[in-house]
Coordinates of C-alpha atoms in Angstrom, one line a residue:
M18 CA 163.3 45.9 117.0
N19 CA 160.9 45.0 119.8
M20 CA 161.8 48.2 121.6
M21 CA 160.9 50.2 118.6
K22 CA 157.5 48.4 118.2
L23 CA 156.9 49.1 121.9
T24 CA 157.7 52.8 121.5
L25 CA 155.5 53.1 118.5
N26 CA 152.6 51.3 120.3
N27 CA 153.0 53.7 123.2
Y28 CA 152.9 56.6 120.8
F29 CA 149.8 55.5 119.1
V30 CA 148.1 54.8 122.5
Y31 CA 149.0 58.3 123.5
L32 CA 147.6 59.8 120.3
S33 CA 144.4 57.7 120.8
K34 CA 144.0 59.1 124.3
L35 CA 144.7 62.6 123.1
D36 CA 142.0 62.2 120.4
R37 CA 139.5 60.9 122.9
L38 CA 140.3 63.8 125.2
W39 CA 139.8 66.3 122.3
Q40 CA 136.5 64.6 121.4
K41 CA 135.3 65.0 125.0
K42 CA 136.3 68.6 125.1
T43 CA 134.6 69.3 121.8
E44 CA 131.5 67.5 123.0
L45 CA 131.5 69.5 126.2
S46 CA 132.0 72.7 124.3
C47 CA 129.1 71.8 122.0
Y48 CA 126.9 71.1 125.1
A49 CA 128.0 74.4 126.6
V50 CA 127.2 76.4 123.5
F51 CA 123.9 74.5 123.2
L52 CA 123.1 75.3 126.9
V53 CA 124.0 79.0 126.4
L54 CA 121.7 79.2 123.4
I55 CA 118.9 77.6 125.4
I56 CA 119.4 80.0 128.3
F57 CA 119.5 82.9 125.8
W58 CA 116.4 81.7 124.1
C59 CA 114.6 81.2 127.4
R60 CA 115.6 84.7 128.5
I61 CA 114.2 86.2 125.3
K62 CA 111.0 84.2 125.7
W63 CA 110.7 85.3 129.3
N64 CA 111.2 89.0 128.4
R65 CA 108.7 88.7 125.6
R66 CA 106.1 86.7 127.5
F67 CA 103.6 89.5 127.6
I68 CA 104.0 90.1 123.9
D69 CA 103.6 86.4 123.1
R70 CA 100.5 86.1 125.3
F71 CA 99.0 89.1 123.6
A72 CA 99.9 87.8 120.1
A73 CA 98.2 84.5 121.0
K74 CA 94.9 86.4 121.4
L75 CA 95.0 88.0 117.9
P76 CA 94.2 86.5 114.5
G77 CA 96.6 87.1 111.6
P78 CA 98.4 85.6 108.6
Q79 CA 100.7 82.6 108.9
S80 CA 104.1 83.3 110.3
Y81 CA 107.4 81.4 110.4
P82 CA 110.6 81.5 112.6
L83 CA 113.0 84.4 111.8
I84 CA 111.1 85.7 108.8
G85 CA 107.7 86.1 110.5
S86 CA 104.9 86.8 108.0
G87 CA 107.4 87.9 105.4
L88 CA 106.3 85.3 102.9
E89 CA 102.9 87.0 102.8
F90 CA 104.5 90.1 101.4
T91 CA 106.6 88.7 98.6
G92 CA 106.0 89.3 95.0
T93 CA 105.6 92.5 93.0
L94 CA 104.8 95.9 94.5
Q95 CA 101.2 95.5 93.3
Q96 CA 100.9 92.1 94.9
I97 CA 102.2 93.5 98.2
M98 CA 99.6 96.3 98.1
D99 CA 96.9 93.8 97.2
K100 CA 97.8 91.7 100.2
I101 CA 97.7 94.7 102.6
I102 CA 94.2 95.6 101.3
Q103 CA 93.0 91.9 101.4
L104 CA 94.1 91.6 105.1
T105 CA 92.4 94.9 106.1
E106 CA 89.2 93.9 104.3
K107 CA 89.3 90.4 105.9
F108 CA 89.6 91.6 109.5
G109 CA 87.6 94.9 109.1
S110 CA 87.8 97.1 112.2
E111 CA 89.3 94.3 114.4
P112 CA 93.0 94.3 115.3
F113 CA 95.1 91.6 113.8
K114 CA 98.8 90.6 114.0
V115 CA 101.6 90.6 111.5
W116 CA 105.0 89.3 112.4
L117 CA 107.8 91.5 111.0
G118 CA 110.6 89.0 111.5
S119 CA 110.6 88.5 115.2
T120 CA 108.8 91.8 115.9
L121 CA 105.1 91.7 116.6
A122 CA 103.1 94.3 114.7
V123 CA 99.4 94.9 115.4
M124 CA 97.3 96.4 112.5
L125 CA 94.7 98.9 113.7
T126 CA 91.8 100.4 111.6
K127 CA 89.1 101.2 114.2
P128 CA 88.9 105.0 114.6
E129 CA 88.5 104.8 118.4
D130 CA 91.8 102.8 118.6
L131 CA 93.5 105.2 116.2
E132 CA 92.6 108.1 118.4
I133 CA 94.1 106.5 121.5
I134 CA 97.4 105.6 119.7
F135 CA 97.8 108.9 117.9
N136 CA 97.3 110.9 121.1
S137 CA 99.2 108.7 123.5
S138 CA 102.5 109.9 124.9
K139 CA 103.6 106.3 125.0
A140 CA 103.2 105.9 121.2
L141 CA 105.0 109.0 119.9
K142 CA 108.1 107.0 118.8
K143 CA 108.2 106.1 115.1
D144 CA 108.9 102.4 114.6
E145 CA 112.5 101.3 113.9
I146 CA 111.6 100.5 110.3
Y147 CA 111.6 104.3 109.8
N148 CA 115.4 104.2 110.3
F149 CA 115.5 102.8 106.7
L150 CA 114.5 106.3 105.6
I151 CA 117.2 108.2 107.5
N152 CA 119.8 107.9 104.7
I153 CA 117.4 109.8 102.5
L154 CA 115.3 112.0 104.9
G155 CA 117.8 112.4 107.7
E156 CA 116.2 113.0 111.1
G157 CA 113.6 115.6 110.1
L158 CA 110.2 115.8 111.8
S159 CA 109.0 112.6 110.0
T160 CA 111.8 110.4 111.3
A161 CA 113.3 112.1 114.3
P162 CA 113.5 110.4 117.7
V163 CA 110.9 111.7 120.1
Y164 CA 113.3 114.0 122.1
K165 CA 114.5 115.7 118.9
W166 CA 111.0 115.8 117.4
K167 CA 109.6 117.6 120.5
Q168 CA 112.4 120.2 120.4
H169 CA 112.2 120.9 116.6
R170 CA 108.4 120.6 116.3
K171 CA 107.9 123.3 119.0
I172 CA 110.3 125.6 117.2
I173 CA 109.1 124.9 113.6
T174 CA 105.3 124.9 114.2
P175 CA 104.9 128.7 114.4
I176 CA 106.5 129.0 110.9
F177 CA 103.6 127.2 109.3
N178 CA 101.1 129.8 110.5
T179 CA 98.2 131.0 108.2
S180 CA 100.0 134.3 107.4
F181 CA 103.2 132.4 106.2
I182 CA 101.1 129.9 104.1
N183 CA 99.1 132.7 102.5
Q184 CA 102.3 134.5 101.5
L185 CA 103.2 131.5 99.5
L186 CA 100.2 132.0 97.1
P187 CA 102.1 134.0 94.5
I188 CA 104.7 131.2 94.2
F189 CA 101.8 128.6 93.9
N190 CA 100.2 130.8 91.2
K191 CA 103.5 131.3 89.3
K192 CA 104.4 127.6 89.2
T193 CA 100.9 126.5 88.3
S194 CA 100.9 128.9 85.3
I195 CA 104.1 127.2 84.1
F196 CA 102.5 123.8 84.6
I197 CA 99.5 124.9 82.5
R198 CA 101.7 126.3 79.8
N199 CA 103.8 123.1 79.6
L200 CA 100.6 121.0 79.2
Q201 CA 99.7 122.8 76.0
K202 CA 101.9 120.4 74.0
E203 CA 99.4 117.6 74.9
L204 CA 96.4 119.5 73.4
G205 CA 94.9 117.9 70.3
K206 CA 96.4 114.5 71.0
T207 CA 94.1 111.4 71.1
E208 CA 96.6 109.2 72.9
T209 CA 96.7 109.4 76.7
F210 CA 99.7 110.7 78.6
D211 CA 100.6 110.3 82.3
I212 CA 99.8 113.6 84.0
F213 CA 102.0 112.7 87.0
D214 CA 105.1 113.5 84.9
Y215 CA 104.0 117.1 84.6
I216 CA 102.7 117.4 88.2
I217 CA 105.8 116.0 89.9
S218 CA 107.9 118.5 87.9
S219 CA 105.7 121.4 89.0
S220 CA 105.6 120.1 92.6
V221 CA 109.4 119.9 92.9
D222 CA 109.6 123.4 91.4
T223 CA 107.2 124.7 93.9
I224 CA 108.7 123.0 97.0
C225 CA 112.2 124.2 96.0
E226 CA 111.1 127.8 95.8
T227 CA 108.9 127.8 98.9
S228 CA 111.3 125.8 101.1
M229 CA 114.6 127.2 99.9
G230 CA 113.9 130.2 97.6
Y231 CA 115.5 128.2 94.7
N232 CA 114.1 128.5 91.2
C233 CA 114.3 125.1 89.5
D234 CA 112.8 126.3 86.2
T235 CA 116.3 127.3 85.0
Q236 CA 117.9 124.2 86.4
S237 CA 115.8 121.4 84.9
D238 CA 118.7 118.9 85.0
D239 CA 119.1 119.3 88.7
K240 CA 115.4 118.8 89.2
F241 CA 115.1 115.6 87.2
V242 CA 118.2 114.1 88.8
F243 CA 116.6 114.8 92.2
S244 CA 113.2 113.5 91.2
N245 CA 114.5 110.3 89.6
A246 CA 116.8 109.7 92.6
I247 CA 113.8 110.0 95.0
N248 CA 111.8 107.5 92.9
E249 CA 114.7 105.0 92.9
S250 CA 115.2 105.4 96.7
T251 CA 111.6 104.6 97.5
K252 CA 111.8 101.4 95.6
V253 CA 114.9 100.2 97.5
I254 CA 113.4 101.3 100.9
C255 CA 110.1 99.5 100.1
S256 CA 111.9 96.4 99.1
R257 CA 113.7 96.4 102.5
M258 CA 110.5 97.1 104.4
C259 CA 108.7 94.1 102.9
K260 CA 111.6 91.6 103.3
P261 CA 112.5 91.0 107.0
W262 CA 115.7 89.2 105.9
L263 CA 117.0 92.6 104.7
Y264 CA 116.5 94.2 108.1
P265 CA 119.9 93.5 109.5
N266 CA 122.4 96.1 108.4
F267 CA 125.1 93.7 107.5
I268 CA 122.8 91.9 105.0
F269 CA 121.3 95.1 103.7
N270 CA 124.8 96.5 103.1
I271 CA 125.5 93.7 100.6
Y272 CA 122.1 94.4 98.9
A273 CA 122.9 98.1 98.9
K274 CA 126.0 97.5 96.9
I275 CA 124.1 95.6 94.3
T276 CA 121.4 98.3 94.0
G277 CA 123.8 101.2 93.9
W278 CA 122.2 102.6 97.1
Q279 CA 125.1 105.0 98.0
Q280 CA 124.9 106.6 94.6
I281 CA 121.1 107.0 94.9
C282 CA 121.5 108.7 98.3
K283 CA 124.2 111.0 96.9
K284 CA 122.0 112.2 94.1
C285 CA 119.1 112.8 96.5
H286 CA 121.3 115.1 98.6
E287 CA 123.3 117.0 95.9
L288 CA 120.6 119.6 95.1
P289 CA 119.7 120.4 98.8
D290 CA 123.4 120.5 99.8
Q291 CA 124.1 123.0 97.0
I292 CA 121.2 125.2 97.8
I293 CA 121.7 125.2 101.6
K294 CA 125.3 126.1 101.1
E295 CA 124.4 129.1 98.9
K296 CA 121.6 130.3 101.2
K297 CA 123.8 130.1 104.3
F298 CA 126.4 132.2 102.6
E299 CA 123.8 134.8 101.5
H300 CA 122.4 134.8 105.1
A301 CA 125.8 135.4 106.6
Q302 CA 126.4 138.3 104.2
R303 CA 123.2 140.0 105.1
K304 CA 124.0 139.7 108.8
T305 CA 127.3 141.5 108.3
M306 CA 125.6 144.5 106.7
E307 CA 125.7 147.4 109.2
N308 CA 122.4 148.9 108.0
T309 CA 119.8 146.6 106.7
S310 CA 117.8 148.3 104.0
K311 CA 114.1 148.7 104.1
S312 CA 113.7 146.4 101.1
E313 CA 115.7 143.7 102.9
K314 CA 113.5 143.9 106.0
N315 CA 110.4 143.5 103.8
R316 CA 111.9 140.7 101.8
F317 CA 109.7 137.6 101.6
K318 CA 111.3 134.8 103.6
V319 CA 111.0 131.1 102.7
F320 CA 111.2 128.1 105.0
L321 CA 115.0 128.0 105.1
D322 CA 115.3 131.7 105.7
K323 CA 113.0 131.2 108.7
L324 CA 115.2 128.3 110.1
L325 CA 118.3 130.4 109.7
E326 CA 116.7 133.3 111.6
L327 CA 115.6 131.0 114.3
N328 CA 119.2 129.8 114.6
D329 CA 120.3 133.4 115.1
Q330 CA 117.7 133.6 118.0
G331 CA 119.2 130.5 119.7
A332 CA 117.4 127.6 118.1
N333 CA 120.8 125.8 117.8
F334 CA 120.1 123.9 114.6
S335 CA 123.2 122.2 113.5
D336 CA 124.1 122.1 109.7
K337 CA 122.7 118.5 109.7
D338 CA 119.5 119.6 111.4
L339 CA 118.9 122.3 108.8
K340 CA 119.5 119.8 106.0
D341 CA 117.3 117.2 107.5
Q342 CA 114.3 119.6 107.9
V343 CA 114.7 120.9 104.4
L344 CA 115.1 117.4 103.0
T345 CA 111.9 116.2 104.8
M346 CA 109.9 119.1 103.4
M347 CA 111.3 118.7 99.9
I348 CA 110.9 115.0 99.6
A349 CA 107.8 114.3 101.7
G350 CA 106.1 117.5 100.5
S351 CA 106.6 117.2 96.7
E352 CA 105.7 113.6 96.0
T353 CA 102.7 113.2 98.4
S354 CA 101.0 116.3 96.9
A355 CA 101.8 115.2 93.4
L356 CA 100.3 111.8 93.9
T357 CA 97.1 113.2 95.4
I358 CA 96.7 115.8 92.6
S359 CA 97.3 113.0 90.0
F360 CA 94.7 110.7 91.5
C361 CA 92.2 113.6 91.8
I362 CA 92.6 114.6 88.2
L363 CA 92.1 110.9 87.2
M364 CA 89.0 110.7 89.3
L365 CA 87.5 113.8 87.7
A366 CA 88.4 112.4 84.3
I367 CA 86.5 109.2 85.0
H368 CA 83.5 111.0 86.7
Q369 CA 82.6 113.8 84.2
D370 CA 79.5 114.8 86.2
I371 CA 81.7 115.5 89.2
Q372 CA 84.2 117.4 87.1
D373 CA 81.3 119.5 85.8
K374 CA 80.2 120.3 89.3
V375 CA 83.7 121.3 90.3
Y376 CA 84.1 123.6 87.3
D377 CA 80.7 125.2 88.0
E378 CA 81.9 126.1 91.5
I379 CA 85.2 127.5 90.1
Y380 CA 83.3 129.5 87.4
E381 CA 80.9 130.9 90.1
V382 CA 83.9 132.1 92.1
M383 CA 86.2 133.3 89.3
E384 CA 83.7 133.8 86.4
N385 CA 85.1 134.1 82.9
G386 CA 88.1 136.2 83.5
D387 CA 91.8 135.4 83.8
Q388 CA 92.3 137.1 87.2
T389 CA 94.8 135.8 89.6
L390 CA 93.6 133.4 92.2
T391 CA 93.4 134.9 95.8
I392 CA 93.2 133.3 99.2
E393 CA 89.5 134.4 99.4
D394 CA 88.8 132.5 96.2
T395 CA 90.3 129.3 97.5
V396 CA 88.2 129.4 100.7
K397 CA 85.1 129.4 98.5
F398 CA 86.2 126.1 96.7
V399 CA 84.2 124.0 99.1
Y400 CA 83.2 121.2 96.7
L401 CA 86.8 121.1 95.3
D402 CA 88.0 120.7 98.9
Q403 CA 85.6 117.7 99.3
C404 CA 87.0 116.1 96.1
I405 CA 90.6 116.4 97.4
K406 CA 89.7 114.8 100.7
E407 CA 87.7 112.1 99.0
T408 CA 90.8 111.4 96.8
L409 CA 92.9 111.2 100.0
R410 CA 90.3 108.8 101.5
L411 CA 90.4 106.5 98.5
Y412 CA 94.1 106.7 97.8
P413 CA 96.0 107.9 101.0
S414 CA 99.6 108.6 100.1
L415 CA 100.8 106.8 103.2
P416 CA 98.7 103.6 103.4
I417 CA 100.5 102.5 106.7
I418 CA 101.7 104.5 109.6
M419 CA 103.9 102.7 112.2
R420 CA 104.5 103.5 115.8
H421 CA 106.5 101.8 118.6
I422 CA 104.8 101.3 121.9
E423 CA 107.1 102.3 124.7
E424 CA 104.7 101.5 127.6
D425 CA 101.6 99.4 127.8
V426 CA 98.7 101.2 126.0
K427 CA 95.0 100.2 126.5
I428 CA 92.8 100.4 123.4
T429 CA 89.1 99.6 123.2
N430 CA 89.3 95.8 123.6
Y431 CA 93.0 95.0 124.4
T432 CA 96.0 96.3 126.2
I433 CA 99.0 96.5 123.8
P434 CA 102.2 95.6 125.6
K435 CA 105.4 97.5 125.6
G436 CA 107.7 96.7 122.7
T437 CA 104.9 96.1 120.2
T438 CA 104.8 97.8 116.8
V439 CA 101.5 99.4 115.9
M440 CA 100.6 99.6 112.2
I441 CA 97.9 102.2 111.6
S442 CA 96.2 101.3 108.4
S443 CA 94.8 104.4 106.7
I444 CA 93.9 102.4 103.6
G445 CA 91.9 100.1 105.9
T446 CA 90.2 102.8 108.0
H447 CA 89.3 104.8 104.9
H448 CA 87.5 101.8 103.3
L449 CA 85.5 100.6 106.3
P450 CA 82.0 100.1 104.9
E451 CA 80.3 101.0 108.2
F452 CA 81.6 104.6 107.7
Y453 CA 81.8 104.8 103.9
P454 CA 79.1 102.9 102.0
K455 CA 80.5 101.6 98.7
P456 CA 84.0 102.4 100.0
W457 CA 85.8 101.9 96.6
E458 CA 83.6 104.4 94.8
F459 CA 84.6 108.1 94.4
N460 CA 82.0 110.1 96.2
P461 CA 82.9 113.7 97.3
E462 CA 79.6 113.8 99.2
N463 CA 81.3 111.7 101.9
F464 CA 82.9 115.0 102.9
D465 CA 79.7 117.0 102.9
P466 CA 79.7 118.7 106.4
E467 CA 76.6 116.8 107.5
N468 CA 78.2 113.5 106.6
V469 CA 81.5 114.4 108.3
A470 CA 79.6 115.3 111.5
K471 CA 78.1 111.8 111.7
R472 CA 81.5 110.1 111.7
H473 CA 84.2 109.7 114.2
K474 CA 87.0 112.3 113.8
Y475 CA 89.6 109.6 113.1
C476 CA 87.6 108.0 110.3
F477 CA 89.7 110.2 108.0
I478 CA 93.5 110.3 108.6
G479 CA 94.7 111.7 105.3
F480 CA 97.3 113.8 107.2
S481 CA 97.9 111.4 110.1
G482 CA 96.7 112.5 113.5
G483 CA 97.5 113.6 117.0
P484 CA 100.6 115.8 118.0
R485 CA 102.8 114.0 115.3
N486 CA 100.4 114.8 112.5
C487 CA 101.5 116.4 109.2
I488 CA 102.9 119.9 109.9
G489 CA 102.4 120.9 106.2
M490 CA 98.7 120.1 106.0
K491 CA 97.6 123.7 105.3
Y492 CA 100.4 124.1 102.8
A493 CA 99.4 121.0 101.0
M494 CA 95.7 121.8 100.8
L495 CA 96.3 125.3 99.5
S496 CA 98.9 124.2 96.9
M497 CA 96.5 121.4 95.7
K498 CA 93.5 123.8 95.5
V499 CA 95.5 126.2 93.4
T500 CA 96.8 123.6 91.0
L501 CA 93.5 121.8 90.5
S502 CA 91.4 124.9 90.2
T503 CA 93.8 126.5 87.7
F504 CA 94.0 123.3 85.7
L505 CA 90.2 122.9 85.5
R506 CA 89.8 126.6 84.5
N507 CA 92.0 125.9 81.5
Y508 CA 91.4 122.3 80.5
S509 CA 88.7 119.7 80.6
V510 CA 90.2 116.2 81.3
H511 CA 89.2 112.9 79.9
T512 CA 90.1 109.2 80.1
S513 CA 89.0 105.8 78.9
C514 CA 90.2 104.4 82.2
K515 CA 87.6 103.0 84.6
M516 CA 87.8 102.6 88.4
S517 CA 88.2 98.9 88.0
D518 CA 91.3 99.5 85.8
I519 CA 93.2 101.2 88.7
K520 CA 95.7 98.9 90.3
L521 CA 97.8 100.1 93.3
K522 CA 101.3 99.4 94.3
F523 CA 103.3 99.9 97.5
E524 CA 106.5 102.0 97.2
V525 CA 106.5 103.4 100.8
L526 CA 103.9 105.8 99.3
M527 CA 100.9 104.3 97.5
K528 CA 100.9 104.7 93.7
S529 CA 99.0 103.7 90.6
V530 CA 100.6 100.8 88.8
Y531 CA 99.7 102.1 85.3
G532 CA 100.1 105.8 86.1
Y533 CA 97.5 108.4 85.5
P534 CA 96.5 108.2 81.8
V535 CA 94.4 111.2 80.6
T536 CA 93.8 113.5 77.6
I537 CA 93.0 117.2 77.8
R538 CA 91.0 119.6 75.8
P539 CA 90.8 123.4 75.9
R540 CA 88.1 124.5 78.5
V541 CA 84.9 125.9 77.0
R542 CA 84.5 128.7 79.6
T543 CA 80.8 128.3 80.2
P544 CA 79.3 126.6 83.3
S545 CA 78.1 123.1 82.5
Y546 CA 74.6 123.8 83.7
Q547 CA 74.3 126.7 81.1
L548 CA 75.5 124.4 78.4
K549 CA 73.0 121.8 79.4
M550 CA 70.1 124.3 79.4
K551 CA 71.3 125.6 76.0
N552 CA 71.4 122.1 74.5
K553 CA 67.9 121.4 76.1
N554 CA 66.4 124.5 74.4
L555 CA 67.9 123.5 71.1

């Protein structure tokens, strides 16, 4: 019995020693892990020492570990946009910092600083946040890495020459005529309607035909599925941009399943995939013809035709490259123009005196006839041009443009260190009171040539700036002039909305919270000044 007790005692002593040994090993392991974490943290801090020193010099909103300034940008899409505007108004033209998680972002509004960043070879790279757009846009000119952007921009730029843009005018005229005809159902109604619904439909029609030679008029279901998918995609992308905790892919993948992200992406790509497949087949058939007819040689070629021809000449666009470029043009080109036109029509509805002045100019150029608009006519729409640019100043489609600094860049008062993100605030620059007195008022005289000459070139960045500016600027301006001038020739536009009623929201692009509510009446085709003189004589 005593021997058994002794054996048991020895066993328990052994277990006790083993437990103490295990505790020591666990304790040592914890110390080792803790030490590794400290070393890792110290290494990160050492590598980031220049960024942290630079950040210490700048003012900015409160930030916290891991999420940075993320709490500043919570809430509704309107509250996020309000916060961006509040920050830019608070700091004016001085740089300030915003922590995007652990990434330092510097907000710039000063035109001299913008010029340096836009034209620096060290700041051509789009910020990593643009990777959130790749599932929708692919790697087109807007999102491509610098090496790919340089190759493709050099090849694609000649396509957007004046001759090609001018050849698109018949398509612009045709689609605008359909837009005018569709609006007739709103005549005689006293309740307002959202003009954006009509404009985005026309814009998608136009971009499909000019980019891919595809007529959406007969495929309205395809068009609406595509438009709705784009709208849904921007909401998801915007939500991710404003929430640093959604930046890691493994977390976003969970969020993506909840929001049906994969289905949204699929719907965005269905229409372009279908059209590109058809156009490639047609192109291949034309190539196999031994003798190309004269009519084929003179056939008008749209953007996709041009890309396929460039491929024949050695451009080496892969199928994915072709799709990415077309997607970028379709998505970026349709909604940005539609938003600007909608805002411009709303501004003219609010400011009847300015609307009268625009119509007077159109009447002076076109008179009372129904003749088709020509390129020469659009060149004469000088005041309309000013109204479009003033709309882009007040309500830039892209309120924030982001670049990644690959090497130190010296701006006017600071040197921005490598690894920093730069946020170029077009909404901030466009509302600096030192350049635009009463910055939240709609005043097309801001773009009178004399006033433009007094300001720095980068006081207006409605189409970005530098070598990575918007390649479709001429396309956009011509299409907007055609749409607006034709609309105003046929209808006068009215609204009970006031400037103070307009609230903005951030959905990657900047939009109106309450849409663009207007009513329309048939245009009395007499210049406003003649009507005023007639009423005065009576």
